[in-house]
Structures are given as structure tokens and as C-alpha cells.
Coordinates of C-alpha atoms in Angstrom, one line a residue:
M1 CA 40.8 -5.8 14.4
R2 CA 38.4 -3.1 14.8
R3 CA 37.1 -1.1 12.1
W4 CA 35.8 2.5 12.1
L5 CA 33.7 3.9 9.2
T6 CA 34.3 8.0 8.9
G7 CA 33.0 10.3 6.8
F8 CA 29.9 9.6 5.8
R9 CA 26.8 10.6 5.4
W10 CA 23.4 9.0 7.1
G11 CA 21.1 8.0 4.8
F12 CA 18.1 9.2 6.3
D13 CA 19.3 12.8 6.9
G14 CA 23.0 13.8 6.1
E15 CA 24.6 13.9 9.0
L16 CA 27.4 13.5 9.1
Q17 CA 28.8 10.4 10.9
S18 CA 31.2 7.7 12.1
M19 CA 30.7 4.3 12.6
L20 CA 32.5 1.3 15.1
I21 CA 32.4 -2.3 14.1
D22 CA 33.4 -4.9 15.9
E23 CA 33.5 -9.2 15.1
G24 CA 30.5 -7.6 12.5
R25 CA 28.1 -5.7 14.9
V26 CA 27.6 -2.1 15.3
L27 CA 29.3 -0.6 18.4
H28 CA 28.4 3.0 17.7
R29 CA 27.4 5.1 15.0
G30 CA 26.8 8.9 15.3
P31 CA 28.5 12.2 14.5
V32 CA 32.0 12.1 13.6
G33 CA 34.7 12.0 16.1
P34 CA 38.2 10.5 16.7
A35 CA 39.0 7.0 15.6
P36 CA 39.5 4.7 18.9
D37 CA 43.1 3.4 19.2
D38 CA 42.1 0.2 18.5
A39 CA 40.5 0.7 14.7
S40 CA 41.0 0.3 11.4
V41 CA 40.3 4.1 9.9
E42 CA 38.2 3.6 6.2
D43 CA 37.2 7.2 5.4
L44 CA 34.4 7.0 2.9
G45 CA 34.8 10.0 1.5
G46 CA 31.1 12.0 1.9
A47 CA 29.5 8.8 0.5
W48 CA 26.0 8.4 1.9
V49 CA 25.0 5.3 4.2
L50 CA 21.9 3.1 4.6
P51 CA 21.4 -0.5 6.4
A52 CA 21.3 -2.5 3.6
F53 CA 17.8 -3.7 1.7
N54 CA 15.9 -6.5 3.5
D55 CA 13.7 -8.2 0.9
A56 CA 10.8 -9.6 3.3
H57 CA 9.1 -11.2 0.5
C58 CA 10.3 -12.8 -2.5
H59 CA 11.3 -16.4 -3.9
I60 CA 14.4 -17.5 -3.5
L61 CA 15.4 -20.7 -5.3
P62 CA 11.8 -19.6 -7.8
T63 CA 14.2 -16.9 -8.5
G64 CA 17.0 -18.8 -9.4
L65 CA 16.0 -21.4 -11.5
D66 CA 14.3 -18.7 -13.5
L67 CA 17.2 -17.4 -14.5
Q68 CA 17.4 -20.7 -17.1
K69 CA 13.7 -20.2 -18.3
L70 CA 12.2 -18.4 -21.2
Y71 CA 11.3 -14.9 -20.9
L72 CA 7.9 -14.0 -22.1
G73 CA 8.2 -10.2 -20.7
G74 CA 7.9 -7.2 -22.6
L75 CA 6.2 -9.3 -25.7
R76 CA 3.3 -7.3 -26.5
T77 CA 1.3 -10.0 -29.0
H78 CA -0.1 -13.4 -29.2
E79 CA 2.7 -13.7 -32.0
E80 CA 5.3 -12.6 -30.2
V81 CA 4.8 -15.0 -28.0
L82 CA 4.6 -18.2 -30.3
D83 CA 7.3 -17.2 -32.1
A84 CA 9.9 -17.0 -28.8
V85 CA 8.3 -20.7 -28.1
R86 CA 9.1 -22.2 -31.7
D87 CA 13.1 -20.3 -31.2
R88 CA 13.3 -22.0 -27.5
L89 CA 11.9 -25.8 -29.0
P90 CA 14.8 -27.1 -30.7
G91 CA 17.4 -26.3 -27.6
V92 CA 15.0 -28.5 -24.9
E93 CA 16.4 -31.9 -24.7
E94 CA 14.3 -35.1 -24.6
G95 CA 12.8 -35.8 -21.5
D96 CA 12.9 -31.8 -20.8
W97 CA 9.6 -29.4 -20.8
L98 CA 10.0 -25.9 -22.4
L99 CA 9.1 -23.6 -19.5
A100 CA 8.7 -19.6 -19.6
V101 CA 7.9 -16.8 -17.4
H102 CA 6.6 -13.2 -17.3
Y103 CA 3.3 -14.4 -19.7
D104 CA 1.0 -12.0 -19.5
Q105 CA -2.7 -11.8 -21.3
T106 CA -3.7 -8.6 -20.3
R107 CA -0.9 -6.8 -22.6
Y108 CA -2.3 -8.4 -25.2
P109 CA -4.6 -7.2 -27.9
G110 CA -7.9 -8.7 -26.8
V111 CA -6.9 -9.4 -23.6
E112 CA -7.3 -13.3 -24.1
H113 CA -5.2 -16.1 -23.3
L114 CA -3.2 -18.4 -25.7
H115 CA -5.3 -21.8 -26.4
R116 CA -3.9 -25.0 -26.1
D117 CA -3.9 -25.7 -29.8
Q118 CA -1.8 -23.0 -30.5
L119 CA 0.7 -24.6 -28.4
D120 CA 0.1 -28.0 -29.8
A121 CA 0.7 -26.8 -33.5
L122 CA 4.3 -25.7 -32.1
S123 CA 4.9 -29.3 -30.6
T124 CA 2.5 -32.2 -29.3
T125 CA 5.7 -34.0 -27.7
V126 CA 7.4 -31.4 -25.9
P127 CA 5.6 -30.2 -22.6
I128 CA 5.5 -26.0 -22.6
L129 CA 4.4 -24.3 -19.8
L130 CA 3.7 -20.3 -19.5
R131 CA 3.7 -19.5 -16.3
H132 CA 1.5 -15.7 -15.8
S133 CA 3.6 -13.2 -14.6
N134 CA 1.5 -13.0 -11.6
G135 CA 2.7 -16.7 -10.4
H136 CA -1.0 -17.8 -9.9
A137 CA -1.7 -18.8 -13.7
S138 CA -0.5 -20.7 -16.5
V139 CA -1.1 -21.9 -20.2
A140 CA 0.1 -25.4 -21.0
N141 CA -0.2 -27.8 -24.0
S142 CA -1.7 -30.6 -24.1
A143 CA 1.8 -32.7 -23.6
A144 CA 1.7 -30.6 -20.7
L145 CA -1.5 -32.0 -19.4
A146 CA -0.9 -35.1 -20.1
A147 CA 2.1 -35.2 -18.3
A148 CA 0.2 -34.1 -15.1
G149 CA -2.6 -36.6 -15.7
V150 CA -5.2 -33.8 -16.8
D151 CA -7.8 -34.9 -19.3
E152 CA -11.3 -33.9 -20.2
T153 CA -12.6 -35.7 -17.9
T154 CA -10.3 -33.9 -15.0
S155 CA -12.5 -31.8 -12.3
D156 CA -11.4 -28.8 -11.4
P157 CA -9.4 -29.0 -7.7
P158 CA -10.6 -27.0 -4.7
G159 CA -9.2 -23.8 -5.3
G160 CA -8.4 -23.7 -8.7
S161 CA -9.5 -23.6 -12.2
Y162 CA -9.0 -26.3 -15.3
V163 CA -10.6 -23.7 -17.3
R164 CA -13.0 -24.6 -20.5
D165 CA -14.4 -23.4 -23.6
A166 CA -18.2 -23.0 -24.5
A167 CA -17.7 -26.7 -26.1
G168 CA -16.5 -27.9 -22.7
R169 CA -13.1 -28.2 -24.2
L170 CA -10.0 -27.9 -22.1
T171 CA -8.2 -24.5 -23.3
G172 CA -4.7 -25.2 -21.4
V173 CA -5.6 -22.0 -19.2
L174 CA -4.7 -23.2 -15.4
L175 CA -5.9 -21.1 -12.5
E176 CA -4.4 -21.3 -9.0
R177 CA -4.9 -24.7 -7.5
A178 CA -5.2 -26.3 -10.7
H179 CA -1.8 -24.0 -12.2
E180 CA 0.0 -25.8 -9.4
H181 CA -0.7 -29.2 -10.3
V182 CA 0.2 -29.1 -13.7
S183 CA 3.7 -27.0 -12.3
H184 CA 4.8 -29.8 -9.8
A185 CA 4.2 -32.5 -12.4
K186 CA 7.4 -31.0 -14.5
P187 CA 10.8 -32.2 -13.8
M188 CA 12.3 -31.4 -10.0
P189 CA 15.4 -29.6 -10.0
N190 CA 18.0 -32.1 -8.0
L191 CA 20.0 -31.1 -4.9
E192 CA 23.5 -29.0 -6.3
E193 CA 21.1 -27.2 -9.1
M194 CA 18.9 -26.1 -6.1
V195 CA 21.9 -25.1 -3.9
E196 CA 22.9 -22.9 -7.5
A197 CA 19.7 -21.5 -8.3
I198 CA 19.7 -20.2 -4.5
L199 CA 23.6 -18.7 -4.6
E200 CA 22.5 -17.4 -8.3
A201 CA 19.7 -15.5 -6.8
A202 CA 21.7 -14.4 -4.0
R203 CA 24.2 -12.7 -6.4
A204 CA 21.9 -10.7 -7.7
M205 CA 19.8 -9.9 -5.0
R206 CA 23.3 -8.7 -3.5
A207 CA 23.4 -6.8 -6.2
Y208 CA 21.0 -4.4 -5.7
G209 CA 22.5 -3.9 -1.9
I210 CA 19.6 -6.7 -0.4
T211 CA 22.4 -8.5 2.1
C212 CA 18.4 -10.5 3.8
A213 CA 15.9 -12.1 1.7
A214 CA 12.3 -13.7 3.1
D215 CA 11.8 -17.2 1.1
M216 CA 7.8 -17.6 1.1
M217 CA 7.3 -20.2 -0.8
T218 CA 9.8 -23.2 0.7
G219 CA 8.5 -26.5 0.3
Q220 CA 6.9 -25.9 -3.1
W221 CA 8.6 -29.1 -5.0
D222 CA 10.2 -31.3 -1.7
L223 CA 10.7 -29.3 1.7
D224 CA 13.7 -32.2 2.7
R225 CA 16.1 -31.4 -0.3
E226 CA 14.4 -27.9 -0.2
L227 CA 16.0 -27.3 3.2
E228 CA 18.9 -28.8 2.7
A229 CA 19.7 -26.9 -0.8
F230 CA 19.7 -23.4 1.8
R231 CA 21.3 -24.2 4.3
L232 CA 24.3 -26.2 2.3
A233 CA 23.8 -22.6 0.2
S234 CA 24.5 -20.4 3.7
E235 CA 27.5 -22.5 4.3
R236 CA 29.1 -21.9 0.9
D237 CA 29.4 -18.1 1.2
C238 CA 25.9 -16.8 0.0
P239 CA 25.9 -12.9 -0.3
I240 CA 22.8 -12.7 1.8
R241 CA 21.0 -14.1 4.7
L242 CA 18.0 -16.5 4.2
R243 CA 14.8 -16.1 5.9
L244 CA 12.5 -19.2 4.9
Y245 CA 8.4 -19.5 5.2
L246 CA 7.0 -22.9 4.5
Q247 CA 4.2 -24.2 2.9
W248 CA 1.4 -24.6 5.9
S249 CA 0.7 -28.1 4.0
T250 CA 4.4 -29.5 3.8
V251 CA 4.8 -29.2 8.3
F252 CA 0.6 -29.6 9.0
G253 CA -0.8 -31.4 6.0
P254 CA -1.4 -35.8 5.8
R255 CA 2.0 -35.8 3.6
A256 CA 3.7 -33.6 6.1
M257 CA 7.7 -33.7 7.0
S258 CA 7.8 -35.4 10.7
R259 CA 8.3 -32.9 13.4
E260 CA 11.5 -34.6 14.3
R261 CA 13.4 -34.3 11.0
L262 CA 12.0 -30.7 10.7
Q263 CA 14.2 -30.2 13.8
E264 CA 16.8 -31.7 12.7
H265 CA 17.3 -29.2 9.8
V266 CA 16.7 -25.9 12.0
D267 CA 19.5 -27.6 14.0
S268 CA 21.7 -27.7 11.6
M269 CA 21.1 -23.6 10.8
R270 CA 23.3 -20.8 11.7
P271 CA 20.2 -18.6 12.4
E272 CA 22.1 -15.1 11.8
R273 CA 22.4 -16.8 8.4
C274 CA 19.7 -19.2 7.8
K275 CA 16.6 -20.4 9.4
V276 CA 12.7 -20.8 9.6
A277 CA 10.8 -17.8 10.3
G278 CA 7.5 -19.1 9.7
I279 CA 4.5 -20.5 7.7
K280 CA 3.0 -19.6 4.2
I281 CA -0.5 -19.7 3.4
F282 CA -2.3 -18.8 0.4
A283 CA -5.7 -17.3 0.8
D284 CA -6.6 -16.2 -2.8
G285 CA -5.1 -16.0 -6.3
A286 CA -4.1 -12.5 -7.8
I287 CA -5.9 -9.6 -10.0
G288 CA -4.5 -9.8 -13.2
S289 CA -5.5 -13.4 -13.5
A290 CA -8.7 -12.2 -11.8
T291 CA -8.7 -15.0 -9.0
A292 CA -8.0 -12.4 -6.3
G293 CA -10.8 -12.8 -3.5
I294 CA -12.6 -9.2 -3.9
Y295 CA -16.2 -7.4 -3.1
G296 CA -17.9 -6.3 -6.8
R297 CA -16.5 -8.1 -10.4
F298 CA -13.5 -7.8 -12.4
L299 CA -14.2 -6.3 -15.5
T300 CA -13.2 -8.9 -17.9
S301 CA -15.7 -11.7 -15.9
T302 CA -19.6 -12.0 -16.5
P303 CA -21.2 -9.4 -14.6
E304 CA -23.1 -11.6 -12.1
G305 CA -23.1 -11.6 -8.6
E306 CA -22.0 -9.2 -5.9
I307 CA -18.4 -11.1 -5.4
D308 CA -15.9 -12.4 -7.5
G309 CA -12.0 -14.2 -7.1
Q310 CA -11.1 -17.7 -6.3
M311 CA -11.2 -18.2 -2.2
I312 CA -8.3 -21.2 -1.6
Y313 CA -10.2 -21.8 1.7
K314 CA -13.5 -21.8 3.4
P315 CA -13.5 -19.3 6.0
E316 CA -13.7 -22.0 8.6
R317 CA -10.6 -24.0 7.3
L318 CA -8.7 -21.0 7.0
R319 CA -8.7 -19.9 11.0
S320 CA -8.2 -23.9 11.7
M321 CA -5.2 -23.6 9.6
V322 CA -4.0 -19.6 11.1
A323 CA -4.7 -21.5 14.9
K324 CA -3.0 -24.9 13.8
A325 CA 0.3 -23.2 12.9
H326 CA 0.2 -20.3 15.8
E327 CA -0.1 -23.0 18.3
A328 CA 2.7 -24.8 17.2
G329 CA 4.8 -21.3 17.5
Y330 CA 5.1 -20.2 14.4
S331 CA 4.7 -16.8 12.7
V332 CA 2.0 -17.0 10.1
S333 CA 2.3 -15.0 7.0
V334 CA -1.3 -15.0 4.5
H335 CA -1.2 -14.2 0.9
S336 CA -4.4 -12.0 0.8
I337 CA -5.0 -9.6 -2.5
G338 CA -8.2 -8.7 -2.8
D339 CA -10.4 -7.0 0.6
R340 CA -12.5 -9.9 0.7
S341 CA -9.8 -12.5 1.1
T342 CA -8.3 -9.8 3.7
D343 CA -11.8 -10.0 6.1
Q344 CA -11.4 -13.5 6.3
V345 CA -8.1 -13.5 7.2
M346 CA -8.4 -10.6 9.6
D347 CA -10.9 -12.5 11.3
A348 CA -8.4 -15.9 11.3
F349 CA -6.2 -13.4 12.8
E350 CA -8.4 -12.2 15.8
A351 CA -9.2 -15.8 16.7
V352 CA -5.6 -16.4 17.9
D353 CA -4.8 -14.5 21.7
E354 CA -1.7 -12.8 19.8
P355 CA -2.6 -12.2 16.3
S356 CA 0.2 -9.4 16.6
R357 CA 2.9 -12.2 16.3
H358 CA 1.4 -12.9 11.9
R359 CA 2.2 -11.2 9.0
L360 CA -0.4 -9.4 5.7
E361 CA 0.9 -10.4 2.7
H362 CA 0.2 -7.7 -0.6
A363 CA -3.3 -6.1 1.3
M364 CA -3.8 -4.8 -2.1
L365 CA -7.6 -3.3 -2.0
L366 CA -8.2 -2.1 1.7
S367 CA -10.8 -0.2 3.0
D368 CA -11.1 2.5 5.4
A369 CA -12.3 0.3 8.3
Q370 CA -9.9 -2.6 7.5
I371 CA -7.0 -0.3 7.6
E372 CA -8.4 0.4 11.4
R373 CA -9.2 -2.7 11.7
L374 CA -5.1 -4.1 10.6
A375 CA -3.6 -1.5 13.1
E376 CA -6.2 -3.1 16.0
I377 CA -5.0 -6.4 14.3
G378 CA -1.2 -4.8 14.8
C379 CA 0.2 -7.8 12.4
H380 CA 2.8 -6.6 10.0
V381 CA 1.5 -6.2 6.4
A382 CA 3.9 -6.7 3.5
M383 CA 3.4 -4.3 0.1
Q384 CA 4.9 -4.4 -3.3
P385 CA 5.0 -1.0 -5.0
E386 CA 7.2 -2.0 -7.4
F387 CA 3.5 -4.2 -8.4
L388 CA 2.7 -0.6 -9.6
H389 CA 5.3 0.2 -12.2
Q390 CA 5.1 -3.6 -13.7
L391 CA 1.8 -5.0 -13.4
G392 CA -0.7 -1.7 -13.2
H393 CA -1.6 -1.9 -16.7
A394 CA -3.2 -5.2 -15.3
Y395 CA -4.8 -3.6 -12.2
Q396 CA -6.8 -1.1 -14.4
R397 CA -8.0 -3.7 -17.1
Q398 CA -9.3 -5.8 -14.6
L399 CA -10.5 -3.6 -11.7
G400 CA -10.9 0.0 -14.1
P401 CA -9.2 3.0 -13.4
E402 CA -11.0 4.2 -10.5
R403 CA -11.0 1.0 -7.9
A404 CA -7.3 0.9 -9.2
S405 CA -6.2 4.2 -8.5
K406 CA -6.6 3.2 -4.1
I407 CA -4.3 -0.2 -4.8
K408 CA -1.8 -0.5 -1.9
R409 CA -2.6 2.2 0.1
M410 CA 0.6 2.5 1.8
R411 CA 0.4 6.3 2.9
S412 CA -3.1 5.3 5.1
A413 CA -1.2 2.3 6.1
L414 CA 1.4 4.3 7.6
D415 CA -0.7 7.0 9.6
A416 CA -2.7 4.2 10.8
G417 CA -0.4 3.0 12.9
I418 CA 0.5 -0.5 10.5
R419 CA 4.0 -1.7 10.8
L420 CA 4.6 -1.7 6.9
S421 CA 7.0 -3.4 4.9
I422 CA 8.3 -2.8 1.3
N423 CA 9.6 -6.1 -0.5
S424 CA 9.2 -7.3 -4.1
D425 CA 8.0 -10.6 -4.6
R426 CA 10.7 -11.6 -7.3
P427 CA 10.2 -13.0 -9.3
I428 CA 6.8 -12.2 -10.5
V429 CA 8.7 -8.5 -10.8
A430 CA 12.4 -7.1 -11.2
G431 CA 12.9 -6.7 -7.4
D432 CA 15.1 -3.6 -7.6
P433 CA 14.3 -2.2 -4.3
W434 CA 15.3 1.2 -5.7
I435 CA 12.4 0.3 -7.9
G436 CA 10.1 -0.4 -5.4
V437 CA 11.3 2.9 -3.4
R438 CA 10.8 4.6 -6.0
T439 CA 7.6 4.0 -6.9
A440 CA 6.3 4.1 -2.9
V441 CA 7.3 7.9 -3.0
H442 CA 5.9 9.1 -6.5
R443 CA 2.8 6.1 -8.0
P444 CA 3.0 6.3 -11.5
P445 CA 0.1 8.0 -13.1
G446 CA -3.7 6.7 -12.6
F447 CA -2.6 5.9 -9.0
D448 CA -3.7 8.0 -6.4
P449 CA -1.0 10.2 -5.5
A450 CA -1.9 10.8 -2.0
E451 CA -0.8 7.3 -0.8
N452 CA 3.3 8.5 -1.7
L453 CA 5.2 8.1 0.9
S454 CA 8.4 10.2 1.9
A455 CA 11.4 9.0 1.4
V456 CA 13.0 8.6 4.8
E457 CA 9.3 6.2 4.9
A458 CA 10.1 4.7 2.6
L459 CA 13.6 4.0 2.9
N460 CA 12.9 2.8 6.3
A461 CA 10.1 0.0 5.2
A462 CA 12.4 -1.6 3.0
T463 CA 15.2 -1.1 5.3
A464 CA 14.2 -1.9 9.2
G465 CA 10.6 -2.4 8.3
G466 CA 11.8 -6.1 6.3
A467 CA 14.1 -6.8 9.5
D468 CA 11.2 -6.3 11.9
A469 CA 8.8 -8.6 9.4
C470 CA 11.1 -11.7 9.9
D471 CA 11.2 -10.7 13.3
D472 CA 15.0 -9.6 12.6
G473 CA 13.9 -6.2 14.0
E474 CA 16.8 -6.2 17.0
E475 CA 19.6 -7.6 15.0
F476 CA 19.9 -5.6 12.4
G477 CA 17.8 -2.8 9.3
Q478 CA 19.0 0.1 12.0
L479 CA 22.6 -0.1 12.0
E480 CA 21.9 0.4 15.8
P481 CA 24.4 -0.6 18.3
G482 CA 24.3 -4.2 19.4
Q483 CA 23.0 -5.0 15.5
W484 CA 25.0 -6.8 12.6
A485 CA 26.5 -4.3 10.1
D486 CA 24.7 -4.6 7.5
F487 CA 24.8 -1.8 5.3
Q488 CA 24.8 -0.1 1.7
V489 CA 27.5 2.7 0.1
L490 CA 25.9 4.8 -2.1
A491 CA 27.0 8.0 -4.7
T492 CA 24.2 10.4 -3.9
D493 CA 21.6 11.5 -1.3
P494 CA 19.4 8.3 -1.5
T495 CA 16.0 10.3 -0.7
E496 CA 16.3 12.4 -3.5
L497 CA 14.5 10.3 -5.7
T498 CA 12.7 11.0 -9.1
P499 CA 9.8 9.3 -10.4
M500 CA 10.7 6.4 -12.3
G501 CA 11.2 6.8 -15.9
E502 CA 13.2 10.4 -15.0
G503 CA 16.3 10.0 -14.0
A504 CA 18.5 7.1 -12.5
S505 CA 18.3 5.5 -9.4
P506 CA 21.2 6.4 -6.4
R507 CA 24.4 4.2 -7.4
L508 CA 25.4 1.1 -5.4
L509 CA 29.3 1.6 -4.8
T510 CA 29.3 -0.9 -2.7
S511 CA 27.7 -2.9 0.4
E512 CA 28.5 -5.4 3.4
R513 CA 26.6 -8.6 5.0
A514 CA 28.8 -8.8 8.6

């Protein structure tokens, strides 16, 4: 039976409209008219309708797994963190690790990291790992370091650092590849645990009006198992569409999955529900941990030299990695926070014959010249305004108020004609799309208001922009005829947005994924 939705206001301009849906696709949307004779009629009574949100940059499986970990967000002192860890320890089963998330030294007095000796005082037998809120660093106790085979003689990995104190002892602070190495030593979830984590994360996202999301680091544990888990989740009434960006090394590295096995996974998926959308590469780190590749220095760094941060690869290596994935037919998504890093990513994009096929993730520090260059390249740029709301304190402490105020230049990007999407990077932040949209419209104090978007622009970037980012622009995101009818129904005008902390976000009545 075809459906005729009528009596709703179009979320972008308030026009009273109707929409005809047949087998999950929009056949017509426009001014209110008579219902077709063969359609069931649903009067929405003046509610507001928008395309569903599309979170084109997040981490679906980690989001579900993080819901089971110790949450440190909101704690303000070292003592509070240590107390929370101490209280959690009795519940850790033998052989398991104590894993905590949203640790953030920039919130604590002195802006100093905890030391492994402080964690060792709580336990020398249970591995303890506190993951930084930016996902690029962590602090480990000696048991966690030992479980990963790290000791005082271990050298820093390329693109990472086992931080040492003035005496040369390991502090337990892990940056970038060192953080990844120790993180990967913890017990890996089994297939069923992965499926349940994906479904739990998907249900949480659907409650926000999200019907499609991109997992931006598939393969961080085991690519074969993760691909199977995403496929199984998509077949078990997963309430969102799944888009997967595979870690470069899992497809092209020395221990990569065979092309035949990867193709088996791709062929087993229903693309409208779950598909491999591209390849993910990390070019640099993050601002909170002072590992983003920038021109100039972080305020917490030793004042030496003209550049700072951690570039994961040398420029020629990054170019070869992008080229290899490009030649294999993939869209390449590259994490780049700092302005120095972004220059190297643009060099890599410009070295291929169709740079507009690719994505730049974050692009937090951009000069006028870089914005102009990105527009010429034509690649998609994914930004996360919720970072300003959640992590703004860290940016100001690391960069200083003047430079931090220019972070995430969304207005300038749109004015230059850059293809832009708004997304979350959950579980780094809560992942509520309305926090991101409202922050894009009303940047917090200390962040240049000249870079604000209009409500319509921000909503478009969170819906159609997200679909464009994952090469789904023809399939959904605008509720145009022929597209999937993924939509949300709201109680109030979604363009009437107040700054965060002043009033509530529009209330979701329902959302649908065709």
C-alpha cells in the first residue's frame, strides 16, 4: 500500500506539504494536494519534516563497546579519576582489563597527565588503560604496558611515542601509534559481542533521528570479523544504514585481507543497508594531545622549532598510500586536523587524476589559501562542530585564544563552494546531531562568530551533506522523488535554534528509515 503523508511543514522553509511513498521511495513531495485513491493517508497535523540525519563520520562499533566502559567525562581532578578507577576495579573479572574513556588532562589542574605510578598504586595486576577523549592518546599502568610487550627498552613506533620522564622512565602516557599498539593488546570482542555493540550503538543513534552512519575505522581489531559483524547486524533489523571505511593497512598492508575474501564480504552485503564506502588513512594526531601536525607550536610544548605535532607518515608515503587506494577504485578518507598536515593531504589528493572523489576529515585549522585550494580540488570536507562545544577548552589551552577562535571555518568553507558535511566522530563526543547543528549556527564564546552557518545551511550539511560524503547523494538526504524515504518528524520549527545552554533542541516525534 502506498503512503500519503500530508499536513506537515517542510523543515527548511515551513511550507505546508504532502509526500507520496511507495516501497520505501519518495514518489512525490510538494504543496498539499489530494491524496491518491490507492494510498493510505497519514495526517501529521502541522508537525515539521526533515530528511533524517546522516552521521558521515563516527565510530559505530567502538560506540557500542564504549557504553560498557568506565566513563570519565565530567571529572575535573586527578583524584576524581583515580577514585573512579579504584571503585571500578572490584568488578573487573580475572583476565580482563579496566578500560576507561573520555580521560582529558586538559580539564585537570596543571594540565598534566596522570603517571603510570599513580595507576600502579591502584593495581599492579589488572591492566588499566584510560583512553583520551580525542581518541589519539591514553595512559596505561605497568600491567597494561607489560601485556603489550612494552618496557623501558622499547623504542617509539613510527608515528607515535611512549612518553618518558626526565629520568627516561616510561610515564604510561601513549601517543598515536604507541596508544594504538597498547590498545590492541587488550582482549578482542568476539563476533556476537561485536554484533550486539553495533546494534546498541545504532539504536542510540536512531533515537537522535539518524538513519545512516559511517564507521570510519573498520578493521581496528580484525577486519574479517568486523565485516561479518556489520553484515549480521544489518540483517538483524539494524535501525540505521551502515557505511564502512576500512583502515588502509587492512586492505593494502603486508598482512592485508586477500582481495578474494574482501570481495566475498562485499558481495554478501545489501548495499542499501550496509556497504564498504571507502578507505581510511590518518595523516596526523589531535590538538588535545598536542599531536596534530601544525605550523607553529602548541602552548604545552617546548618552545623550539617552527612546526609541531605528529605526522603519521612522511609526505611521499602518504601520497603513495592515497594513490594506491585511488587506483583500486576507492574513495579515500584522510584524517587531518592541523594546517601543516592538511597541506600534505592536499598534495596527495592533487597527485591523483580525480581528487574530488576523496574526503578530508576534520580540517580544523585552515588558512584562506587552503580553503581556496580545497575548493579547487573539489573533495568533500567533513567537520564536527560538536567538538567546539565539548573540547573547546582543550583547543584554547593548546593553541591560545586567538588561534583557537578560528578553528572549523565552516562559513568560509561553504562560501568558497566546498562540499561540506556536519558529523560527530562519536564516541569522542555524545553524537547528538542537534548539538552539532546548534553549535554550527551559534559558535560558543571564544570562537569567531563570523564562521557561523545559517540554520538551513547547518541542517543541509547534516542531512544531504552527509549523504554526499558517503557517495549516497542520489539515494537519500533530500527526500526528492526517487530517493529513499528516510525522514524525521519534529514537534517544532527546526530552524529556530538557540545557542547550547539556552533552550532545548527541537523534539523528535518519530523517525523512519525506508
